[in-house]
Short mmCIF file of C-alpha atoms and ligand atoms in Angstrom, two decimals:
data_model
loop_
_atom_site.label_atom_id
_atom_site.label_comp_id
_atom_site.label_asym_id
_atom_site.label_seq_id
_atom_site.Cartn_x
_atom_site.Cartn_y
_atom_site.Cartn_z
CA MET V 1 -0.11 42.46 -51.15
CA SER V 2 0.04 39.50 -53.39
CA ALA V 3 -2.56 36.53 -53.23
CA HIS V 4 -2.38 33.43 -51.49
CA PHE V 5 -3.85 30.33 -52.99
CA VAL V 6 -4.28 27.20 -50.95
CA ILE V 7 -4.83 23.75 -52.60
CA VAL V 8 -6.44 21.04 -50.36
CA GLY V 9 -5.30 17.76 -51.58
CA GLY V 10 -2.24 16.20 -53.20
CA GLY V 11 -3.36 14.14 -56.21
CA GLN V 12 -3.70 14.66 -59.84
CA ALA V 13 -5.86 17.57 -59.62
CA ALA V 14 -3.83 19.48 -57.11
CA ALA V 15 -0.42 18.99 -59.07
CA GLN V 16 -2.10 20.28 -62.32
CA ALA V 17 -3.70 23.20 -60.63
CA VAL V 18 -0.24 24.45 -59.12
CA GLN V 19 1.47 23.85 -62.53
CA THR V 20 -1.33 25.91 -64.50
CA LEU V 21 -1.08 28.70 -61.85
CA ARG V 22 2.63 29.26 -62.37
CA GLN V 23 2.35 28.44 -66.17
CA SER V 24 -0.27 31.45 -66.37
CA GLY V 25 2.40 33.78 -64.57
CA PHE V 26 0.71 33.87 -61.04
CA ALA V 27 3.65 35.01 -58.69
CA GLY V 28 1.86 35.00 -55.33
CA ALA V 29 2.08 32.26 -52.71
CA ILE V 30 0.55 28.75 -53.25
CA THR V 31 0.26 26.30 -50.71
CA LEU V 32 -0.54 22.44 -51.29
CA VAL V 33 -1.78 20.58 -48.32
CA GLY V 34 -1.80 16.77 -48.94
CA ASP V 35 -2.46 14.22 -46.26
CA GLU V 36 -0.36 11.58 -47.91
CA PRO V 37 3.24 11.67 -47.25
CA HIS V 38 4.30 11.86 -50.97
CA ALA V 39 4.46 14.53 -53.41
CA PRO V 40 1.31 14.33 -56.00
CA TYR V 41 1.75 10.93 -57.89
CA GLN V 42 -0.25 9.20 -60.57
CA ARG V 43 -2.51 6.62 -59.47
CA PRO V 44 -3.43 4.73 -62.81
CA PRO V 45 -0.04 2.57 -62.62
CA LEU V 46 -1.09 1.37 -59.03
CA SER V 47 -3.12 -1.30 -60.42
CA LYS V 48 -1.05 -1.90 -63.57
CA LYS V 49 2.95 -1.52 -63.78
CA TYR V 50 3.46 -0.67 -60.30
CA LEU V 51 1.52 -3.82 -59.24
CA ALA V 52 3.45 -5.95 -61.67
CA GLY V 53 6.62 -4.68 -60.19
CA GLU V 54 7.41 -3.06 -63.59
CA LEU V 55 7.63 0.74 -62.40
CA ALA V 56 9.87 2.07 -59.49
CA ARG V 57 8.16 4.13 -56.66
CA GLU V 58 9.71 7.47 -58.24
CA ARG V 59 8.70 6.97 -61.57
CA LEU V 60 4.93 7.50 -60.03
CA LEU V 61 5.62 11.15 -59.36
CA ILE V 62 3.93 13.56 -61.50
CA ARG V 63 6.61 16.15 -61.02
CA PRO V 64 9.89 15.50 -59.33
CA ALA V 65 10.06 17.16 -55.77
CA SER V 66 12.49 19.79 -57.12
CA PHE V 67 9.63 21.14 -59.43
CA TYR V 68 7.74 22.27 -56.23
CA THR V 69 10.96 23.95 -54.89
CA GLU V 70 11.94 25.83 -58.20
CA LYS V 71 8.16 27.04 -58.41
CA SER V 72 8.06 28.29 -54.97
CA ILE V 73 5.17 26.10 -54.22
CA ARG V 74 4.88 25.19 -50.63
CA LEU V 75 4.20 21.58 -49.92
CA GLU V 76 2.51 20.57 -46.42
CA LEU V 77 2.59 16.63 -47.05
CA GLY V 78 1.35 14.24 -44.60
CA ARG V 79 -0.96 17.06 -43.30
CA ARG V 80 -4.58 17.09 -43.42
CA VAL V 81 -7.09 20.12 -43.65
CA GLU V 82 -9.42 19.48 -41.02
CA HIS V 83 -11.68 22.72 -41.19
CA LEU V 84 -12.70 25.28 -43.64
CA ASP V 85 -13.97 28.72 -42.22
CA ARG V 86 -15.30 30.59 -45.26
CA ALA V 87 -16.07 33.58 -43.60
CA ALA V 88 -12.69 34.03 -42.23
CA ARG V 89 -11.22 32.66 -45.55
CA ARG V 90 -9.02 30.20 -43.37
CA VAL V 91 -8.36 26.51 -43.28
CA THR V 92 -7.35 24.73 -40.26
CA LEU V 93 -4.74 21.78 -40.50
CA ASP V 94 -4.62 18.83 -38.16
CA ASP V 95 -1.60 20.15 -36.31
CA GLY V 96 -3.59 23.22 -35.35
CA ARG V 97 -2.03 25.85 -37.69
CA ALA V 98 -4.14 28.09 -39.67
CA LEU V 99 -3.75 29.09 -43.33
CA GLU V 100 -5.56 32.22 -44.61
CA TYR V 101 -6.37 32.23 -48.32
CA ASP V 102 -7.49 34.58 -50.96
CA GLY V 103 -8.56 31.76 -53.24
CA LEU V 104 -9.20 27.99 -52.45
CA LEU V 105 -9.19 24.68 -54.51
CA LEU V 106 -10.68 21.45 -52.98
CA ALA V 107 -9.11 18.89 -54.82
CA THR V 108 -9.77 16.07 -52.19
CA GLY V 109 -10.46 13.23 -54.35
CA GLY V 110 -12.27 9.96 -53.12
CA ARG V 111 -11.62 7.15 -50.81
CA PRO V 112 -12.50 3.56 -51.54
CA ARG V 113 -16.23 2.60 -50.78
CA ARG V 114 -16.21 0.39 -47.82
CA LEU V 115 -17.68 -3.02 -47.72
CA ARG V 116 -19.29 -3.14 -44.28
CA VAL V 117 -19.36 -7.06 -43.60
CA PRO V 118 -17.96 -9.23 -40.60
CA GLY V 119 -14.32 -10.18 -41.17
CA VAL V 120 -13.23 -7.09 -43.52
CA GLU V 121 -10.81 -6.05 -40.84
CA LEU V 122 -8.82 -9.46 -41.18
CA ALA V 123 -5.08 -9.38 -42.18
CA GLY V 124 -5.05 -9.74 -45.91
CA VAL V 125 -8.07 -7.84 -46.98
CA HIS V 126 -7.09 -4.92 -48.82
CA TYR V 127 -8.36 -1.75 -50.55
CA LEU V 128 -6.47 -0.34 -53.53
CA ARG V 129 -6.10 3.57 -53.82
CA THR V 130 -2.91 4.65 -52.67
CA VAL V 131 0.83 3.66 -53.04
CA ALA V 132 0.47 2.53 -49.24
CA ASP V 133 -2.25 0.07 -50.26
CA VAL V 134 -0.30 -1.54 -53.07
CA ASP V 135 2.78 -1.77 -51.06
CA ALA V 136 0.29 -3.65 -48.32
CA ILE V 137 -0.87 -5.70 -51.02
CA GLN V 138 2.64 -6.79 -52.26
CA GLY V 139 3.56 -7.65 -48.85
CA SER V 140 0.29 -9.98 -48.40
CA LEU V 141 1.01 -11.51 -51.84
CA ALA V 142 4.45 -12.44 -50.73
CA GLY V 143 2.92 -15.41 -49.00
CA GLY V 144 1.23 -16.64 -52.04
CA GLY V 145 -2.38 -17.05 -53.24
CA PRO V 146 -5.07 -17.84 -53.98
CA VAL V 147 -6.43 -14.22 -54.41
CA VAL V 148 -9.94 -13.04 -54.43
CA LEU V 149 -11.03 -9.67 -56.02
CA VAL V 150 -14.09 -8.25 -54.81
CA GLY V 151 -15.87 -6.35 -57.73
CA ALA V 152 -15.47 -6.63 -61.51
CA GLY V 153 -14.98 -3.01 -62.36
CA TYR V 154 -11.62 -1.50 -63.58
CA ILE V 155 -9.54 -1.88 -60.53
CA GLY V 156 -10.71 -5.58 -60.07
CA LEU V 157 -10.02 -6.42 -63.64
CA GLU V 158 -6.73 -4.64 -63.91
CA THR V 159 -5.51 -6.18 -60.77
CA ALA V 160 -6.80 -9.51 -61.88
CA ALA V 161 -4.95 -9.19 -65.13
CA VAL V 162 -1.74 -8.51 -63.30
CA LEU V 163 -1.82 -11.11 -60.89
CA VAL V 164 -2.80 -13.98 -63.13
CA GLN V 165 0.21 -13.07 -65.24
CA ARG V 166 2.22 -13.08 -62.08
CA GLY V 167 1.01 -16.85 -61.77
CA PHE V 168 -1.55 -16.26 -58.77
CA ASP V 169 -4.67 -18.16 -58.51
CA VAL V 170 -7.30 -15.37 -59.21
CA THR V 171 -11.02 -15.42 -58.54
CA VAL V 172 -13.24 -12.29 -59.27
CA LEU V 173 -16.35 -11.96 -57.51
CA GLU V 174 -19.12 -9.38 -58.98
CA ALA V 175 -22.58 -8.83 -57.74
CA THR V 176 -24.07 -8.01 -61.11
CA ASP V 177 -24.26 -10.43 -64.03
CA ARG V 178 -21.39 -8.96 -65.94
CA PRO V 179 -18.00 -7.16 -65.75
CA MET V 180 -17.81 -3.34 -65.79
CA ALA V 181 -21.47 -3.32 -65.90
CA ARG V 182 -21.63 0.18 -64.74
CA VAL V 183 -19.78 1.60 -67.88
CA VAL V 184 -19.76 -0.55 -70.82
CA SER V 185 -22.60 -2.29 -72.84
CA PRO V 186 -22.93 -6.06 -72.60
CA VAL V 187 -20.99 -6.58 -75.74
CA VAL V 188 -17.75 -5.15 -74.43
CA SER V 189 -18.58 -6.90 -71.03
CA ALA V 190 -18.68 -10.33 -73.03
CA PHE V 191 -15.40 -9.62 -74.62
CA TYR V 192 -13.46 -8.83 -71.32
CA ASP V 193 -15.22 -11.67 -69.64
CA GLU V 194 -13.75 -14.19 -72.37
CA CYS V 195 -10.30 -12.48 -72.34
CA HIS V 196 -9.90 -12.92 -68.42
CA ARG V 197 -11.01 -16.39 -68.59
CA ARG V 198 -8.65 -17.35 -71.15
CA ALA V 199 -6.05 -16.02 -69.19
CA GLY V 200 -7.07 -18.07 -66.35
CA VAL V 201 -9.04 -15.77 -64.22
CA LYS V 202 -12.18 -17.38 -62.66
CA LEU V 203 -15.12 -15.03 -62.65
CA VAL V 204 -18.12 -15.32 -60.75
CA TYR V 205 -21.26 -13.37 -61.24
CA GLY V 206 -24.20 -12.80 -59.02
CA ALA V 207 -21.89 -12.93 -56.05
CA THR V 208 -22.80 -10.82 -53.15
CA VAL V 209 -19.98 -11.00 -50.56
CA SER V 210 -21.51 -11.28 -46.96
CA GLY V 211 -18.36 -11.57 -45.11
CA PHE V 212 -14.63 -12.81 -44.70
CA ALA V 213 -13.83 -15.92 -42.82
CA GLY V 214 -10.49 -16.24 -40.99
CA ASP V 215 -8.49 -16.52 -37.70
CA GLY V 216 -6.51 -13.36 -37.55
CA ARG V 217 -5.81 -13.60 -41.38
CA VAL V 218 -8.24 -13.93 -44.17
CA ARG V 219 -9.11 -17.54 -45.26
CA ALA V 220 -11.92 -17.13 -47.44
CA VAL V 221 -14.33 -14.79 -48.94
CA GLU V 222 -18.18 -15.90 -48.20
CA CYS V 223 -21.10 -15.03 -50.35
CA ALA V 224 -24.81 -14.22 -49.43
CA ASP V 225 -25.82 -17.51 -51.33
CA GLY V 226 -23.57 -19.90 -49.03
CA ARG V 227 -20.82 -20.08 -51.61
CA SER V 228 -17.25 -19.67 -50.15
CA PHE V 229 -13.92 -18.81 -52.10
CA PRO V 230 -10.63 -19.78 -50.29
CA CYS V 231 -7.78 -16.89 -50.27
CA ARG V 232 -4.74 -15.66 -48.60
CA THR V 233 -5.32 -12.20 -50.00
CA ALA V 234 -8.49 -10.26 -50.85
CA VAL V 235 -8.83 -6.94 -52.66
CA ILE V 236 -12.05 -4.98 -52.50
CA GLY V 237 -12.74 -2.70 -55.67
CA ILE V 238 -16.34 -1.46 -55.43
CA GLY V 239 -15.94 2.04 -56.25
CA ILE V 240 -15.25 5.37 -54.49
CA GLU V 241 -16.73 7.90 -52.29
CA PRO V 242 -15.94 11.44 -52.91
CA ASN V 243 -14.07 13.39 -49.95
CA VAL V 244 -16.77 16.15 -49.36
CA GLU V 245 -16.70 16.44 -45.52
CA ILE V 246 -14.75 19.79 -45.38
CA ALA V 247 -16.90 21.44 -47.99
CA GLN V 248 -20.11 19.88 -46.49
CA ALA V 249 -19.45 21.24 -42.90
CA ALA V 250 -18.46 24.61 -44.38
CA GLY V 251 -22.10 24.77 -45.95
CA LEU V 252 -21.18 24.21 -49.56
CA PRO V 253 -23.86 22.21 -51.41
CA CYS V 254 -22.72 18.71 -52.17
CA ALA V 255 -24.71 15.79 -53.79
CA ASP V 256 -22.26 12.89 -54.97
CA GLY V 257 -19.55 15.33 -54.90
CA ILE V 258 -18.96 19.20 -54.39
CA LEU V 259 -21.31 20.72 -56.47
CA VAL V 260 -19.57 22.92 -59.17
CA ASP V 261 -20.45 24.96 -62.33
CA ARG V 262 -18.86 24.69 -65.61
CA TYR V 263 -16.06 26.95 -63.97
CA ALA V 264 -15.17 24.46 -61.32
CA ARG V 265 -16.59 27.08 -58.84
CA THR V 266 -18.69 26.21 -55.92
CA GLU V 267 -21.41 28.51 -54.54
CA ASP V 268 -18.66 30.31 -52.90
CA PRO V 269 -16.82 32.55 -55.57
CA LEU V 270 -13.43 32.16 -53.81
CA VAL V 271 -13.92 28.41 -53.54
CA PHE V 272 -13.38 25.87 -56.48
CA ALA V 273 -13.33 22.14 -56.69
CA ALA V 274 -11.81 19.75 -59.18
CA GLY V 275 -11.16 16.09 -59.94
CA ASP V 276 -12.81 13.27 -58.36
CA CYS V 277 -14.49 15.17 -55.64
CA ALA V 278 -16.30 17.64 -57.96
CA ASN V 279 -19.84 17.30 -59.37
CA GLN V 280 -20.32 19.28 -62.51
CA PRO V 281 -23.13 19.83 -65.05
CA ASP V 282 -22.69 17.74 -68.18
CA ALA V 283 -21.82 19.34 -71.58
CA HIS V 284 -25.54 20.11 -72.22
CA GLY V 285 -26.50 21.00 -68.71
CA GLU V 286 -28.87 18.12 -68.47
CA ARG V 287 -27.60 16.47 -65.54
CA ARG V 288 -24.88 16.48 -63.13
CA VAL V 289 -21.86 14.04 -63.55
CA ARG V 290 -18.93 13.12 -61.29
CA LEU V 291 -16.14 11.95 -63.37
CA GLU V 292 -13.22 9.58 -61.95
CA SER V 293 -10.43 9.86 -64.40
CA VAL V 294 -7.18 11.56 -64.89
CA PRO V 295 -8.28 13.61 -67.92
CA ASN V 296 -10.89 15.02 -65.99
CA ALA V 297 -8.80 15.81 -62.95
CA ILE V 298 -6.41 17.57 -65.24
CA HIS V 299 -8.84 19.48 -67.37
CA GLN V 300 -11.14 20.49 -64.29
CA ALA V 301 -7.98 21.44 -62.51
CA LYS V 302 -6.88 24.00 -65.35
CA VAL V 303 -10.30 25.40 -65.30
CA ALA V 304 -10.34 25.88 -61.63
CA ALA V 305 -6.91 27.44 -61.95
CA HIS V 306 -8.11 30.06 -64.31
CA GLY V 307 -10.95 30.64 -62.05
CA LEU V 308 -8.94 31.32 -58.98
CA LEU V 309 -7.00 33.86 -61.31
CA GLY V 310 -10.21 35.91 -62.24
CA GLU V 311 -9.88 34.51 -65.82
CA PRO V 312 -12.93 32.13 -66.08
CA VAL V 313 -12.79 29.43 -68.70
CA PRO V 314 -15.56 26.97 -69.20
CA TYR V 315 -15.09 23.27 -69.02
CA THR V 316 -15.02 21.81 -72.54
CA GLU V 317 -13.52 18.54 -72.58
CA VAL V 318 -15.26 15.37 -73.95
CA PRO V 319 -15.01 13.00 -70.74
CA TRP V 320 -12.48 10.12 -71.72
CA PHE V 321 -11.05 7.42 -69.79
CA TRP V 322 -8.54 4.50 -70.22
CA SER V 323 -7.99 0.88 -68.76
CA ASP V 324 -5.20 -1.41 -69.64
CA GLN V 325 -5.62 -5.26 -69.38
CA TYR V 326 -3.37 -7.71 -70.75
CA ASP V 327 -2.43 -6.35 -74.17
CA LEU V 328 -5.61 -4.43 -74.44
CA LYS V 329 -6.10 -0.59 -74.18
CA LEU V 330 -9.73 0.22 -73.51
CA GLN V 331 -10.32 3.90 -74.37
CA ILE V 332 -13.52 5.27 -73.68
CA ALA V 333 -14.84 8.56 -74.65
CA GLY V 334 -18.14 10.28 -73.72
CA LEU V 335 -20.89 9.06 -71.41
CA SER V 336 -23.04 6.14 -72.87
CA THR V 337 -25.79 6.64 -70.21
CA GLY V 338 -29.13 6.54 -71.94
CA TYR V 339 -27.89 5.10 -75.36
CA GLU V 340 -30.45 3.75 -77.60
CA GLU V 341 -28.28 1.62 -79.84
CA VAL V 342 -24.82 0.07 -79.93
CA VAL V 343 -22.86 -0.36 -83.14
CA VAL V 344 -19.70 -2.61 -83.14
CA ARG V 345 -17.01 -1.71 -85.78
CA GLY V 346 -14.04 -4.12 -86.31
CA ASP V 347 -14.01 -7.49 -85.09
CA PRO V 348 -13.67 -8.63 -81.47
CA ALA V 349 -12.27 -11.91 -82.38
CA GLU V 350 -9.37 -9.75 -83.59
CA ARG V 351 -8.85 -8.09 -80.30
CA ARG V 352 -9.57 -4.71 -81.97
CA PHE V 353 -12.86 -3.25 -82.26
CA ALA V 354 -14.87 -0.24 -80.99
CA ALA V 355 -18.69 -0.14 -79.65
CA TYR V 356 -20.00 3.11 -80.70
CA TYR V 357 -22.98 4.37 -78.42
CA LEU V 358 -25.90 6.33 -80.29
CA ARG V 359 -28.63 8.79 -79.19
CA ASN V 360 -31.07 10.63 -81.03
CA GLY V 361 -29.03 10.07 -84.14
CA ARG V 362 -25.67 11.13 -82.85
CA VAL V 363 -22.62 9.26 -81.27
CA ILE V 364 -22.61 9.84 -77.63
CA ALA V 365 -19.72 7.63 -76.44
CA VAL V 366 -17.44 4.96 -77.65
CA ASP V 367 -15.46 1.95 -76.18
CA ALA V 368 -12.47 1.37 -78.22
CA VAL V 369 -10.46 -1.83 -77.74
CA ASN V 370 -6.82 -1.50 -79.27
CA SER V 371 -8.27 1.05 -81.61
CA PRO V 372 -6.89 4.50 -81.06
CA ARG V 373 -8.30 5.81 -84.44
CA ASP V 374 -11.77 4.86 -83.52
CA PHE V 375 -11.25 6.54 -80.09
CA LEU V 376 -9.92 9.84 -81.40
CA LEU V 377 -12.46 9.80 -84.31
CA ALA V 378 -15.49 9.09 -82.07
CA LYS V 379 -14.34 11.86 -79.69
CA LYS V 380 -14.40 14.40 -82.49
CA LEU V 381 -18.02 12.90 -83.31
CA ILE V 382 -19.08 13.57 -79.99
CA ALA V 383 -17.57 16.97 -79.58
CA SER V 384 -19.30 18.15 -83.00
CA GLU V 385 -22.33 16.30 -82.45
CA THR V 386 -22.23 15.32 -86.06
CA PRO V 387 -25.46 13.61 -86.84
CA VAL V 388 -24.94 10.07 -87.92
CA SER V 389 -27.14 6.98 -88.33
CA ALA V 390 -26.63 3.52 -87.09
CA ALA V 391 -26.84 2.19 -90.61
CA THR V 392 -24.07 4.62 -91.65
CA LEU V 393 -21.75 3.40 -88.84
CA ARG V 394 -22.47 -0.27 -89.26
CA ASP V 395 -21.48 -0.30 -92.84
CA PRO V 396 -17.62 -1.19 -92.91
CA ALA V 397 -17.27 0.80 -95.97
CA THR V 398 -18.02 4.18 -94.17
CA ASP V 399 -14.88 6.28 -93.98
CA LEU V 400 -15.30 8.09 -90.56
CA ASP V 401 -12.65 10.32 -91.35
CA ARG V 402 -15.09 11.96 -93.84
CA LEU V 403 -17.83 12.11 -91.29
CA VAL V 404 -15.85 14.43 -89.04
CA THR V 405 -16.30 17.92 -89.95
P1 FAD G 501 -6.94 11.92 -55.86
O1 FAD G 501 -5.88 11.39 -56.79
O2 FAD G 501 -7.68 10.99 -54.88
O3 FAD G 501 -6.05 13.01 -54.79
C1 FAD G 501 -6.63 13.53 -53.57
C2 FAD G 501 -5.77 13.69 -52.72
O4 FAD G 501 -6.14 14.45 -51.57
C3 FAD G 501 -5.40 12.36 -51.98
O5 FAD G 501 -4.17 11.94 -51.67
C4 FAD G 501 -6.16 12.63 -50.58
O6 FAD G 501 -5.76 11.65 -49.52
C5 FAD G 501 -5.77 13.92 -50.28
N1 FAD G 501 -6.66 14.46 -49.34
C6 FAD G 501 -8.35 14.52 -49.21
N2 FAD G 501 -8.66 15.12 -48.39
C7 FAD G 501 -7.74 15.93 -47.70
C8 FAD G 501 -7.62 16.99 -46.70
N3 FAD G 501 -8.81 17.07 -46.15
N4 FAD G 501 -6.53 17.53 -46.44
C9 FAD G 501 -5.18 17.12 -47.03
N5 FAD G 501 -5.32 16.09 -48.11
C10 FAD G 501 -6.51 15.56 -48.45
N6 FAD G 501 -7.87 7.21 -64.24
C11 FAD G 501 -7.82 6.97 -65.54
O7 FAD G 501 -8.02 8.05 -66.25
N7 FAD G 501 -7.11 5.97 -66.39
C12 FAD G 501 -6.74 5.00 -65.38
O8 FAD G 501 -6.37 3.99 -65.94
C13 FAD G 501 -6.84 4.97 -64.10
N8 FAD G 501 -6.65 4.02 -63.10
C14 FAD G 501 -6.71 3.97 -62.00
C15 FAD G 501 -6.18 2.98 -61.08
C16 FAD G 501 -6.22 3.12 -59.91
C17 FAD G 501 -5.85 1.99 -58.87
C18 FAD G 501 -6.75 4.18 -59.09
C19 FAD G 501 -7.07 4.34 -57.57
C20 FAD G 501 -7.44 5.13 -59.98
C21 FAD G 501 -7.54 5.18 -61.23
N9 FAD G 501 -7.68 6.27 -62.12
C22 FAD G 501 -7.62 6.21 -63.48
C23 FAD G 501 -8.51 7.33 -61.61
C24 FAD G 501 -7.80 8.58 -61.31
O9 FAD G 501 -6.40 8.28 -60.73
C25 FAD G 501 -8.25 9.63 -60.40
O10 FAD G 501 -9.27 9.91 -61.20
C26 FAD G 501 -7.54 10.74 -60.27
O11 FAD G 501 -6.26 10.28 -59.51
C27 FAD G 501 -8.23 11.86 -59.35
O12 FAD G 501 -7.28 12.80 -58.88
P2 FAD G 501 -7.69 14.00 -57.80
O13 FAD G 501 -6.49 14.64 -57.64
O14 FAD G 501 -9.31 14.14 -57.93
O15 FAD G 501 -8.16 12.87 -56.54
#
């Protein structure tokens, strides 16, 4: 009897896993259960071209619907997996049906972290994670601005860039003292602060949102220090929480994500996890990381698919990510946490530069702005752990190509 693999979740990781399973020659049954009503789609355009109205909804799909039919992949869309019984090797759906599996992949992603303050339920207050969220935001924007974005992370800043270019009055409220504080160094934050201000976005730091005022519909965002910012639409982008509940209830260890090894395997050899919901050891096994990016979802889903097939391959990809704001493509490789020094190559004034992060005489991460070459070279330097000094990097005459062995 041939095997049945069940994929829980209908996002980027799920789409990649089913593709890799078929590409690898797996001829058994595959069922993908996703609780959104759509076949797996790309989220990055949601805060970019789709929000700008420059991309049709069908173009968001990772694969056309016909792909799943042709590859005999059963899609259970608009359905939730409610329960995992590992002893019986069975998941139960929200309509009561049970699916038995020979291997299971949890690709449940994450959901927006909620802001628990008064007035958050008012009409006009939104989160941005799904296509339905963006469609609701578009409806809200039809009545005009002003718009307040809560959080100056990627989602808040990408949304700000699109909406200010669409002519809205845009304010970004950020609790810390700079944009993208969680992921980039002050020099990169300062650059983005300046770009957004020039474009007309109002950025306010040290702003802790304490509530939303309004009567049925939001009228203003209120801060703990008494400041109030008028708006007709507010979008909250303060991070995500991984969807771990099914795994947790089934007794699988979770800590900021479902714990997996470098093979995307949980403690249960038949259960794998990949994408935003998974927490894995970093390249050196020094600490655990949960990565929220398309490249991670793709790579880890491939790893998980090979694991399901009993042909384990380890996770080897250097983490990377991108963000588009205005004409700026930010490409990040590596993890800068714990860096000792930052070296900037290129000139921020020319809107093309790269910040290299060093620790122990090695490049551990780069933030490259409009500089794909720096991004690619740094990614190689990170992967090869090539020794390089700050002075060498700082010297504009240094040819990085020659450093990469
Ligand atoms: P998800 O895409 O979250 O998919 C998980 C799916 O599973 C969801 O549909 C969820 O509803 C469903 N699900 C959860 N639980 C169940 C259940 N019990 N039963 C059935 N279904 C379930 N990354 C980049 O690298 N670059 C970018 O520029 C970028 N921009 C982004 C912009 C936005 C607006 C957002 C929201 C994300 C962006 N990301 C970006 C992040 C990237 O999209 C995610 O890292 C990636 O989508 C993760 O894929 P995933 O499959 O792990 O999770």
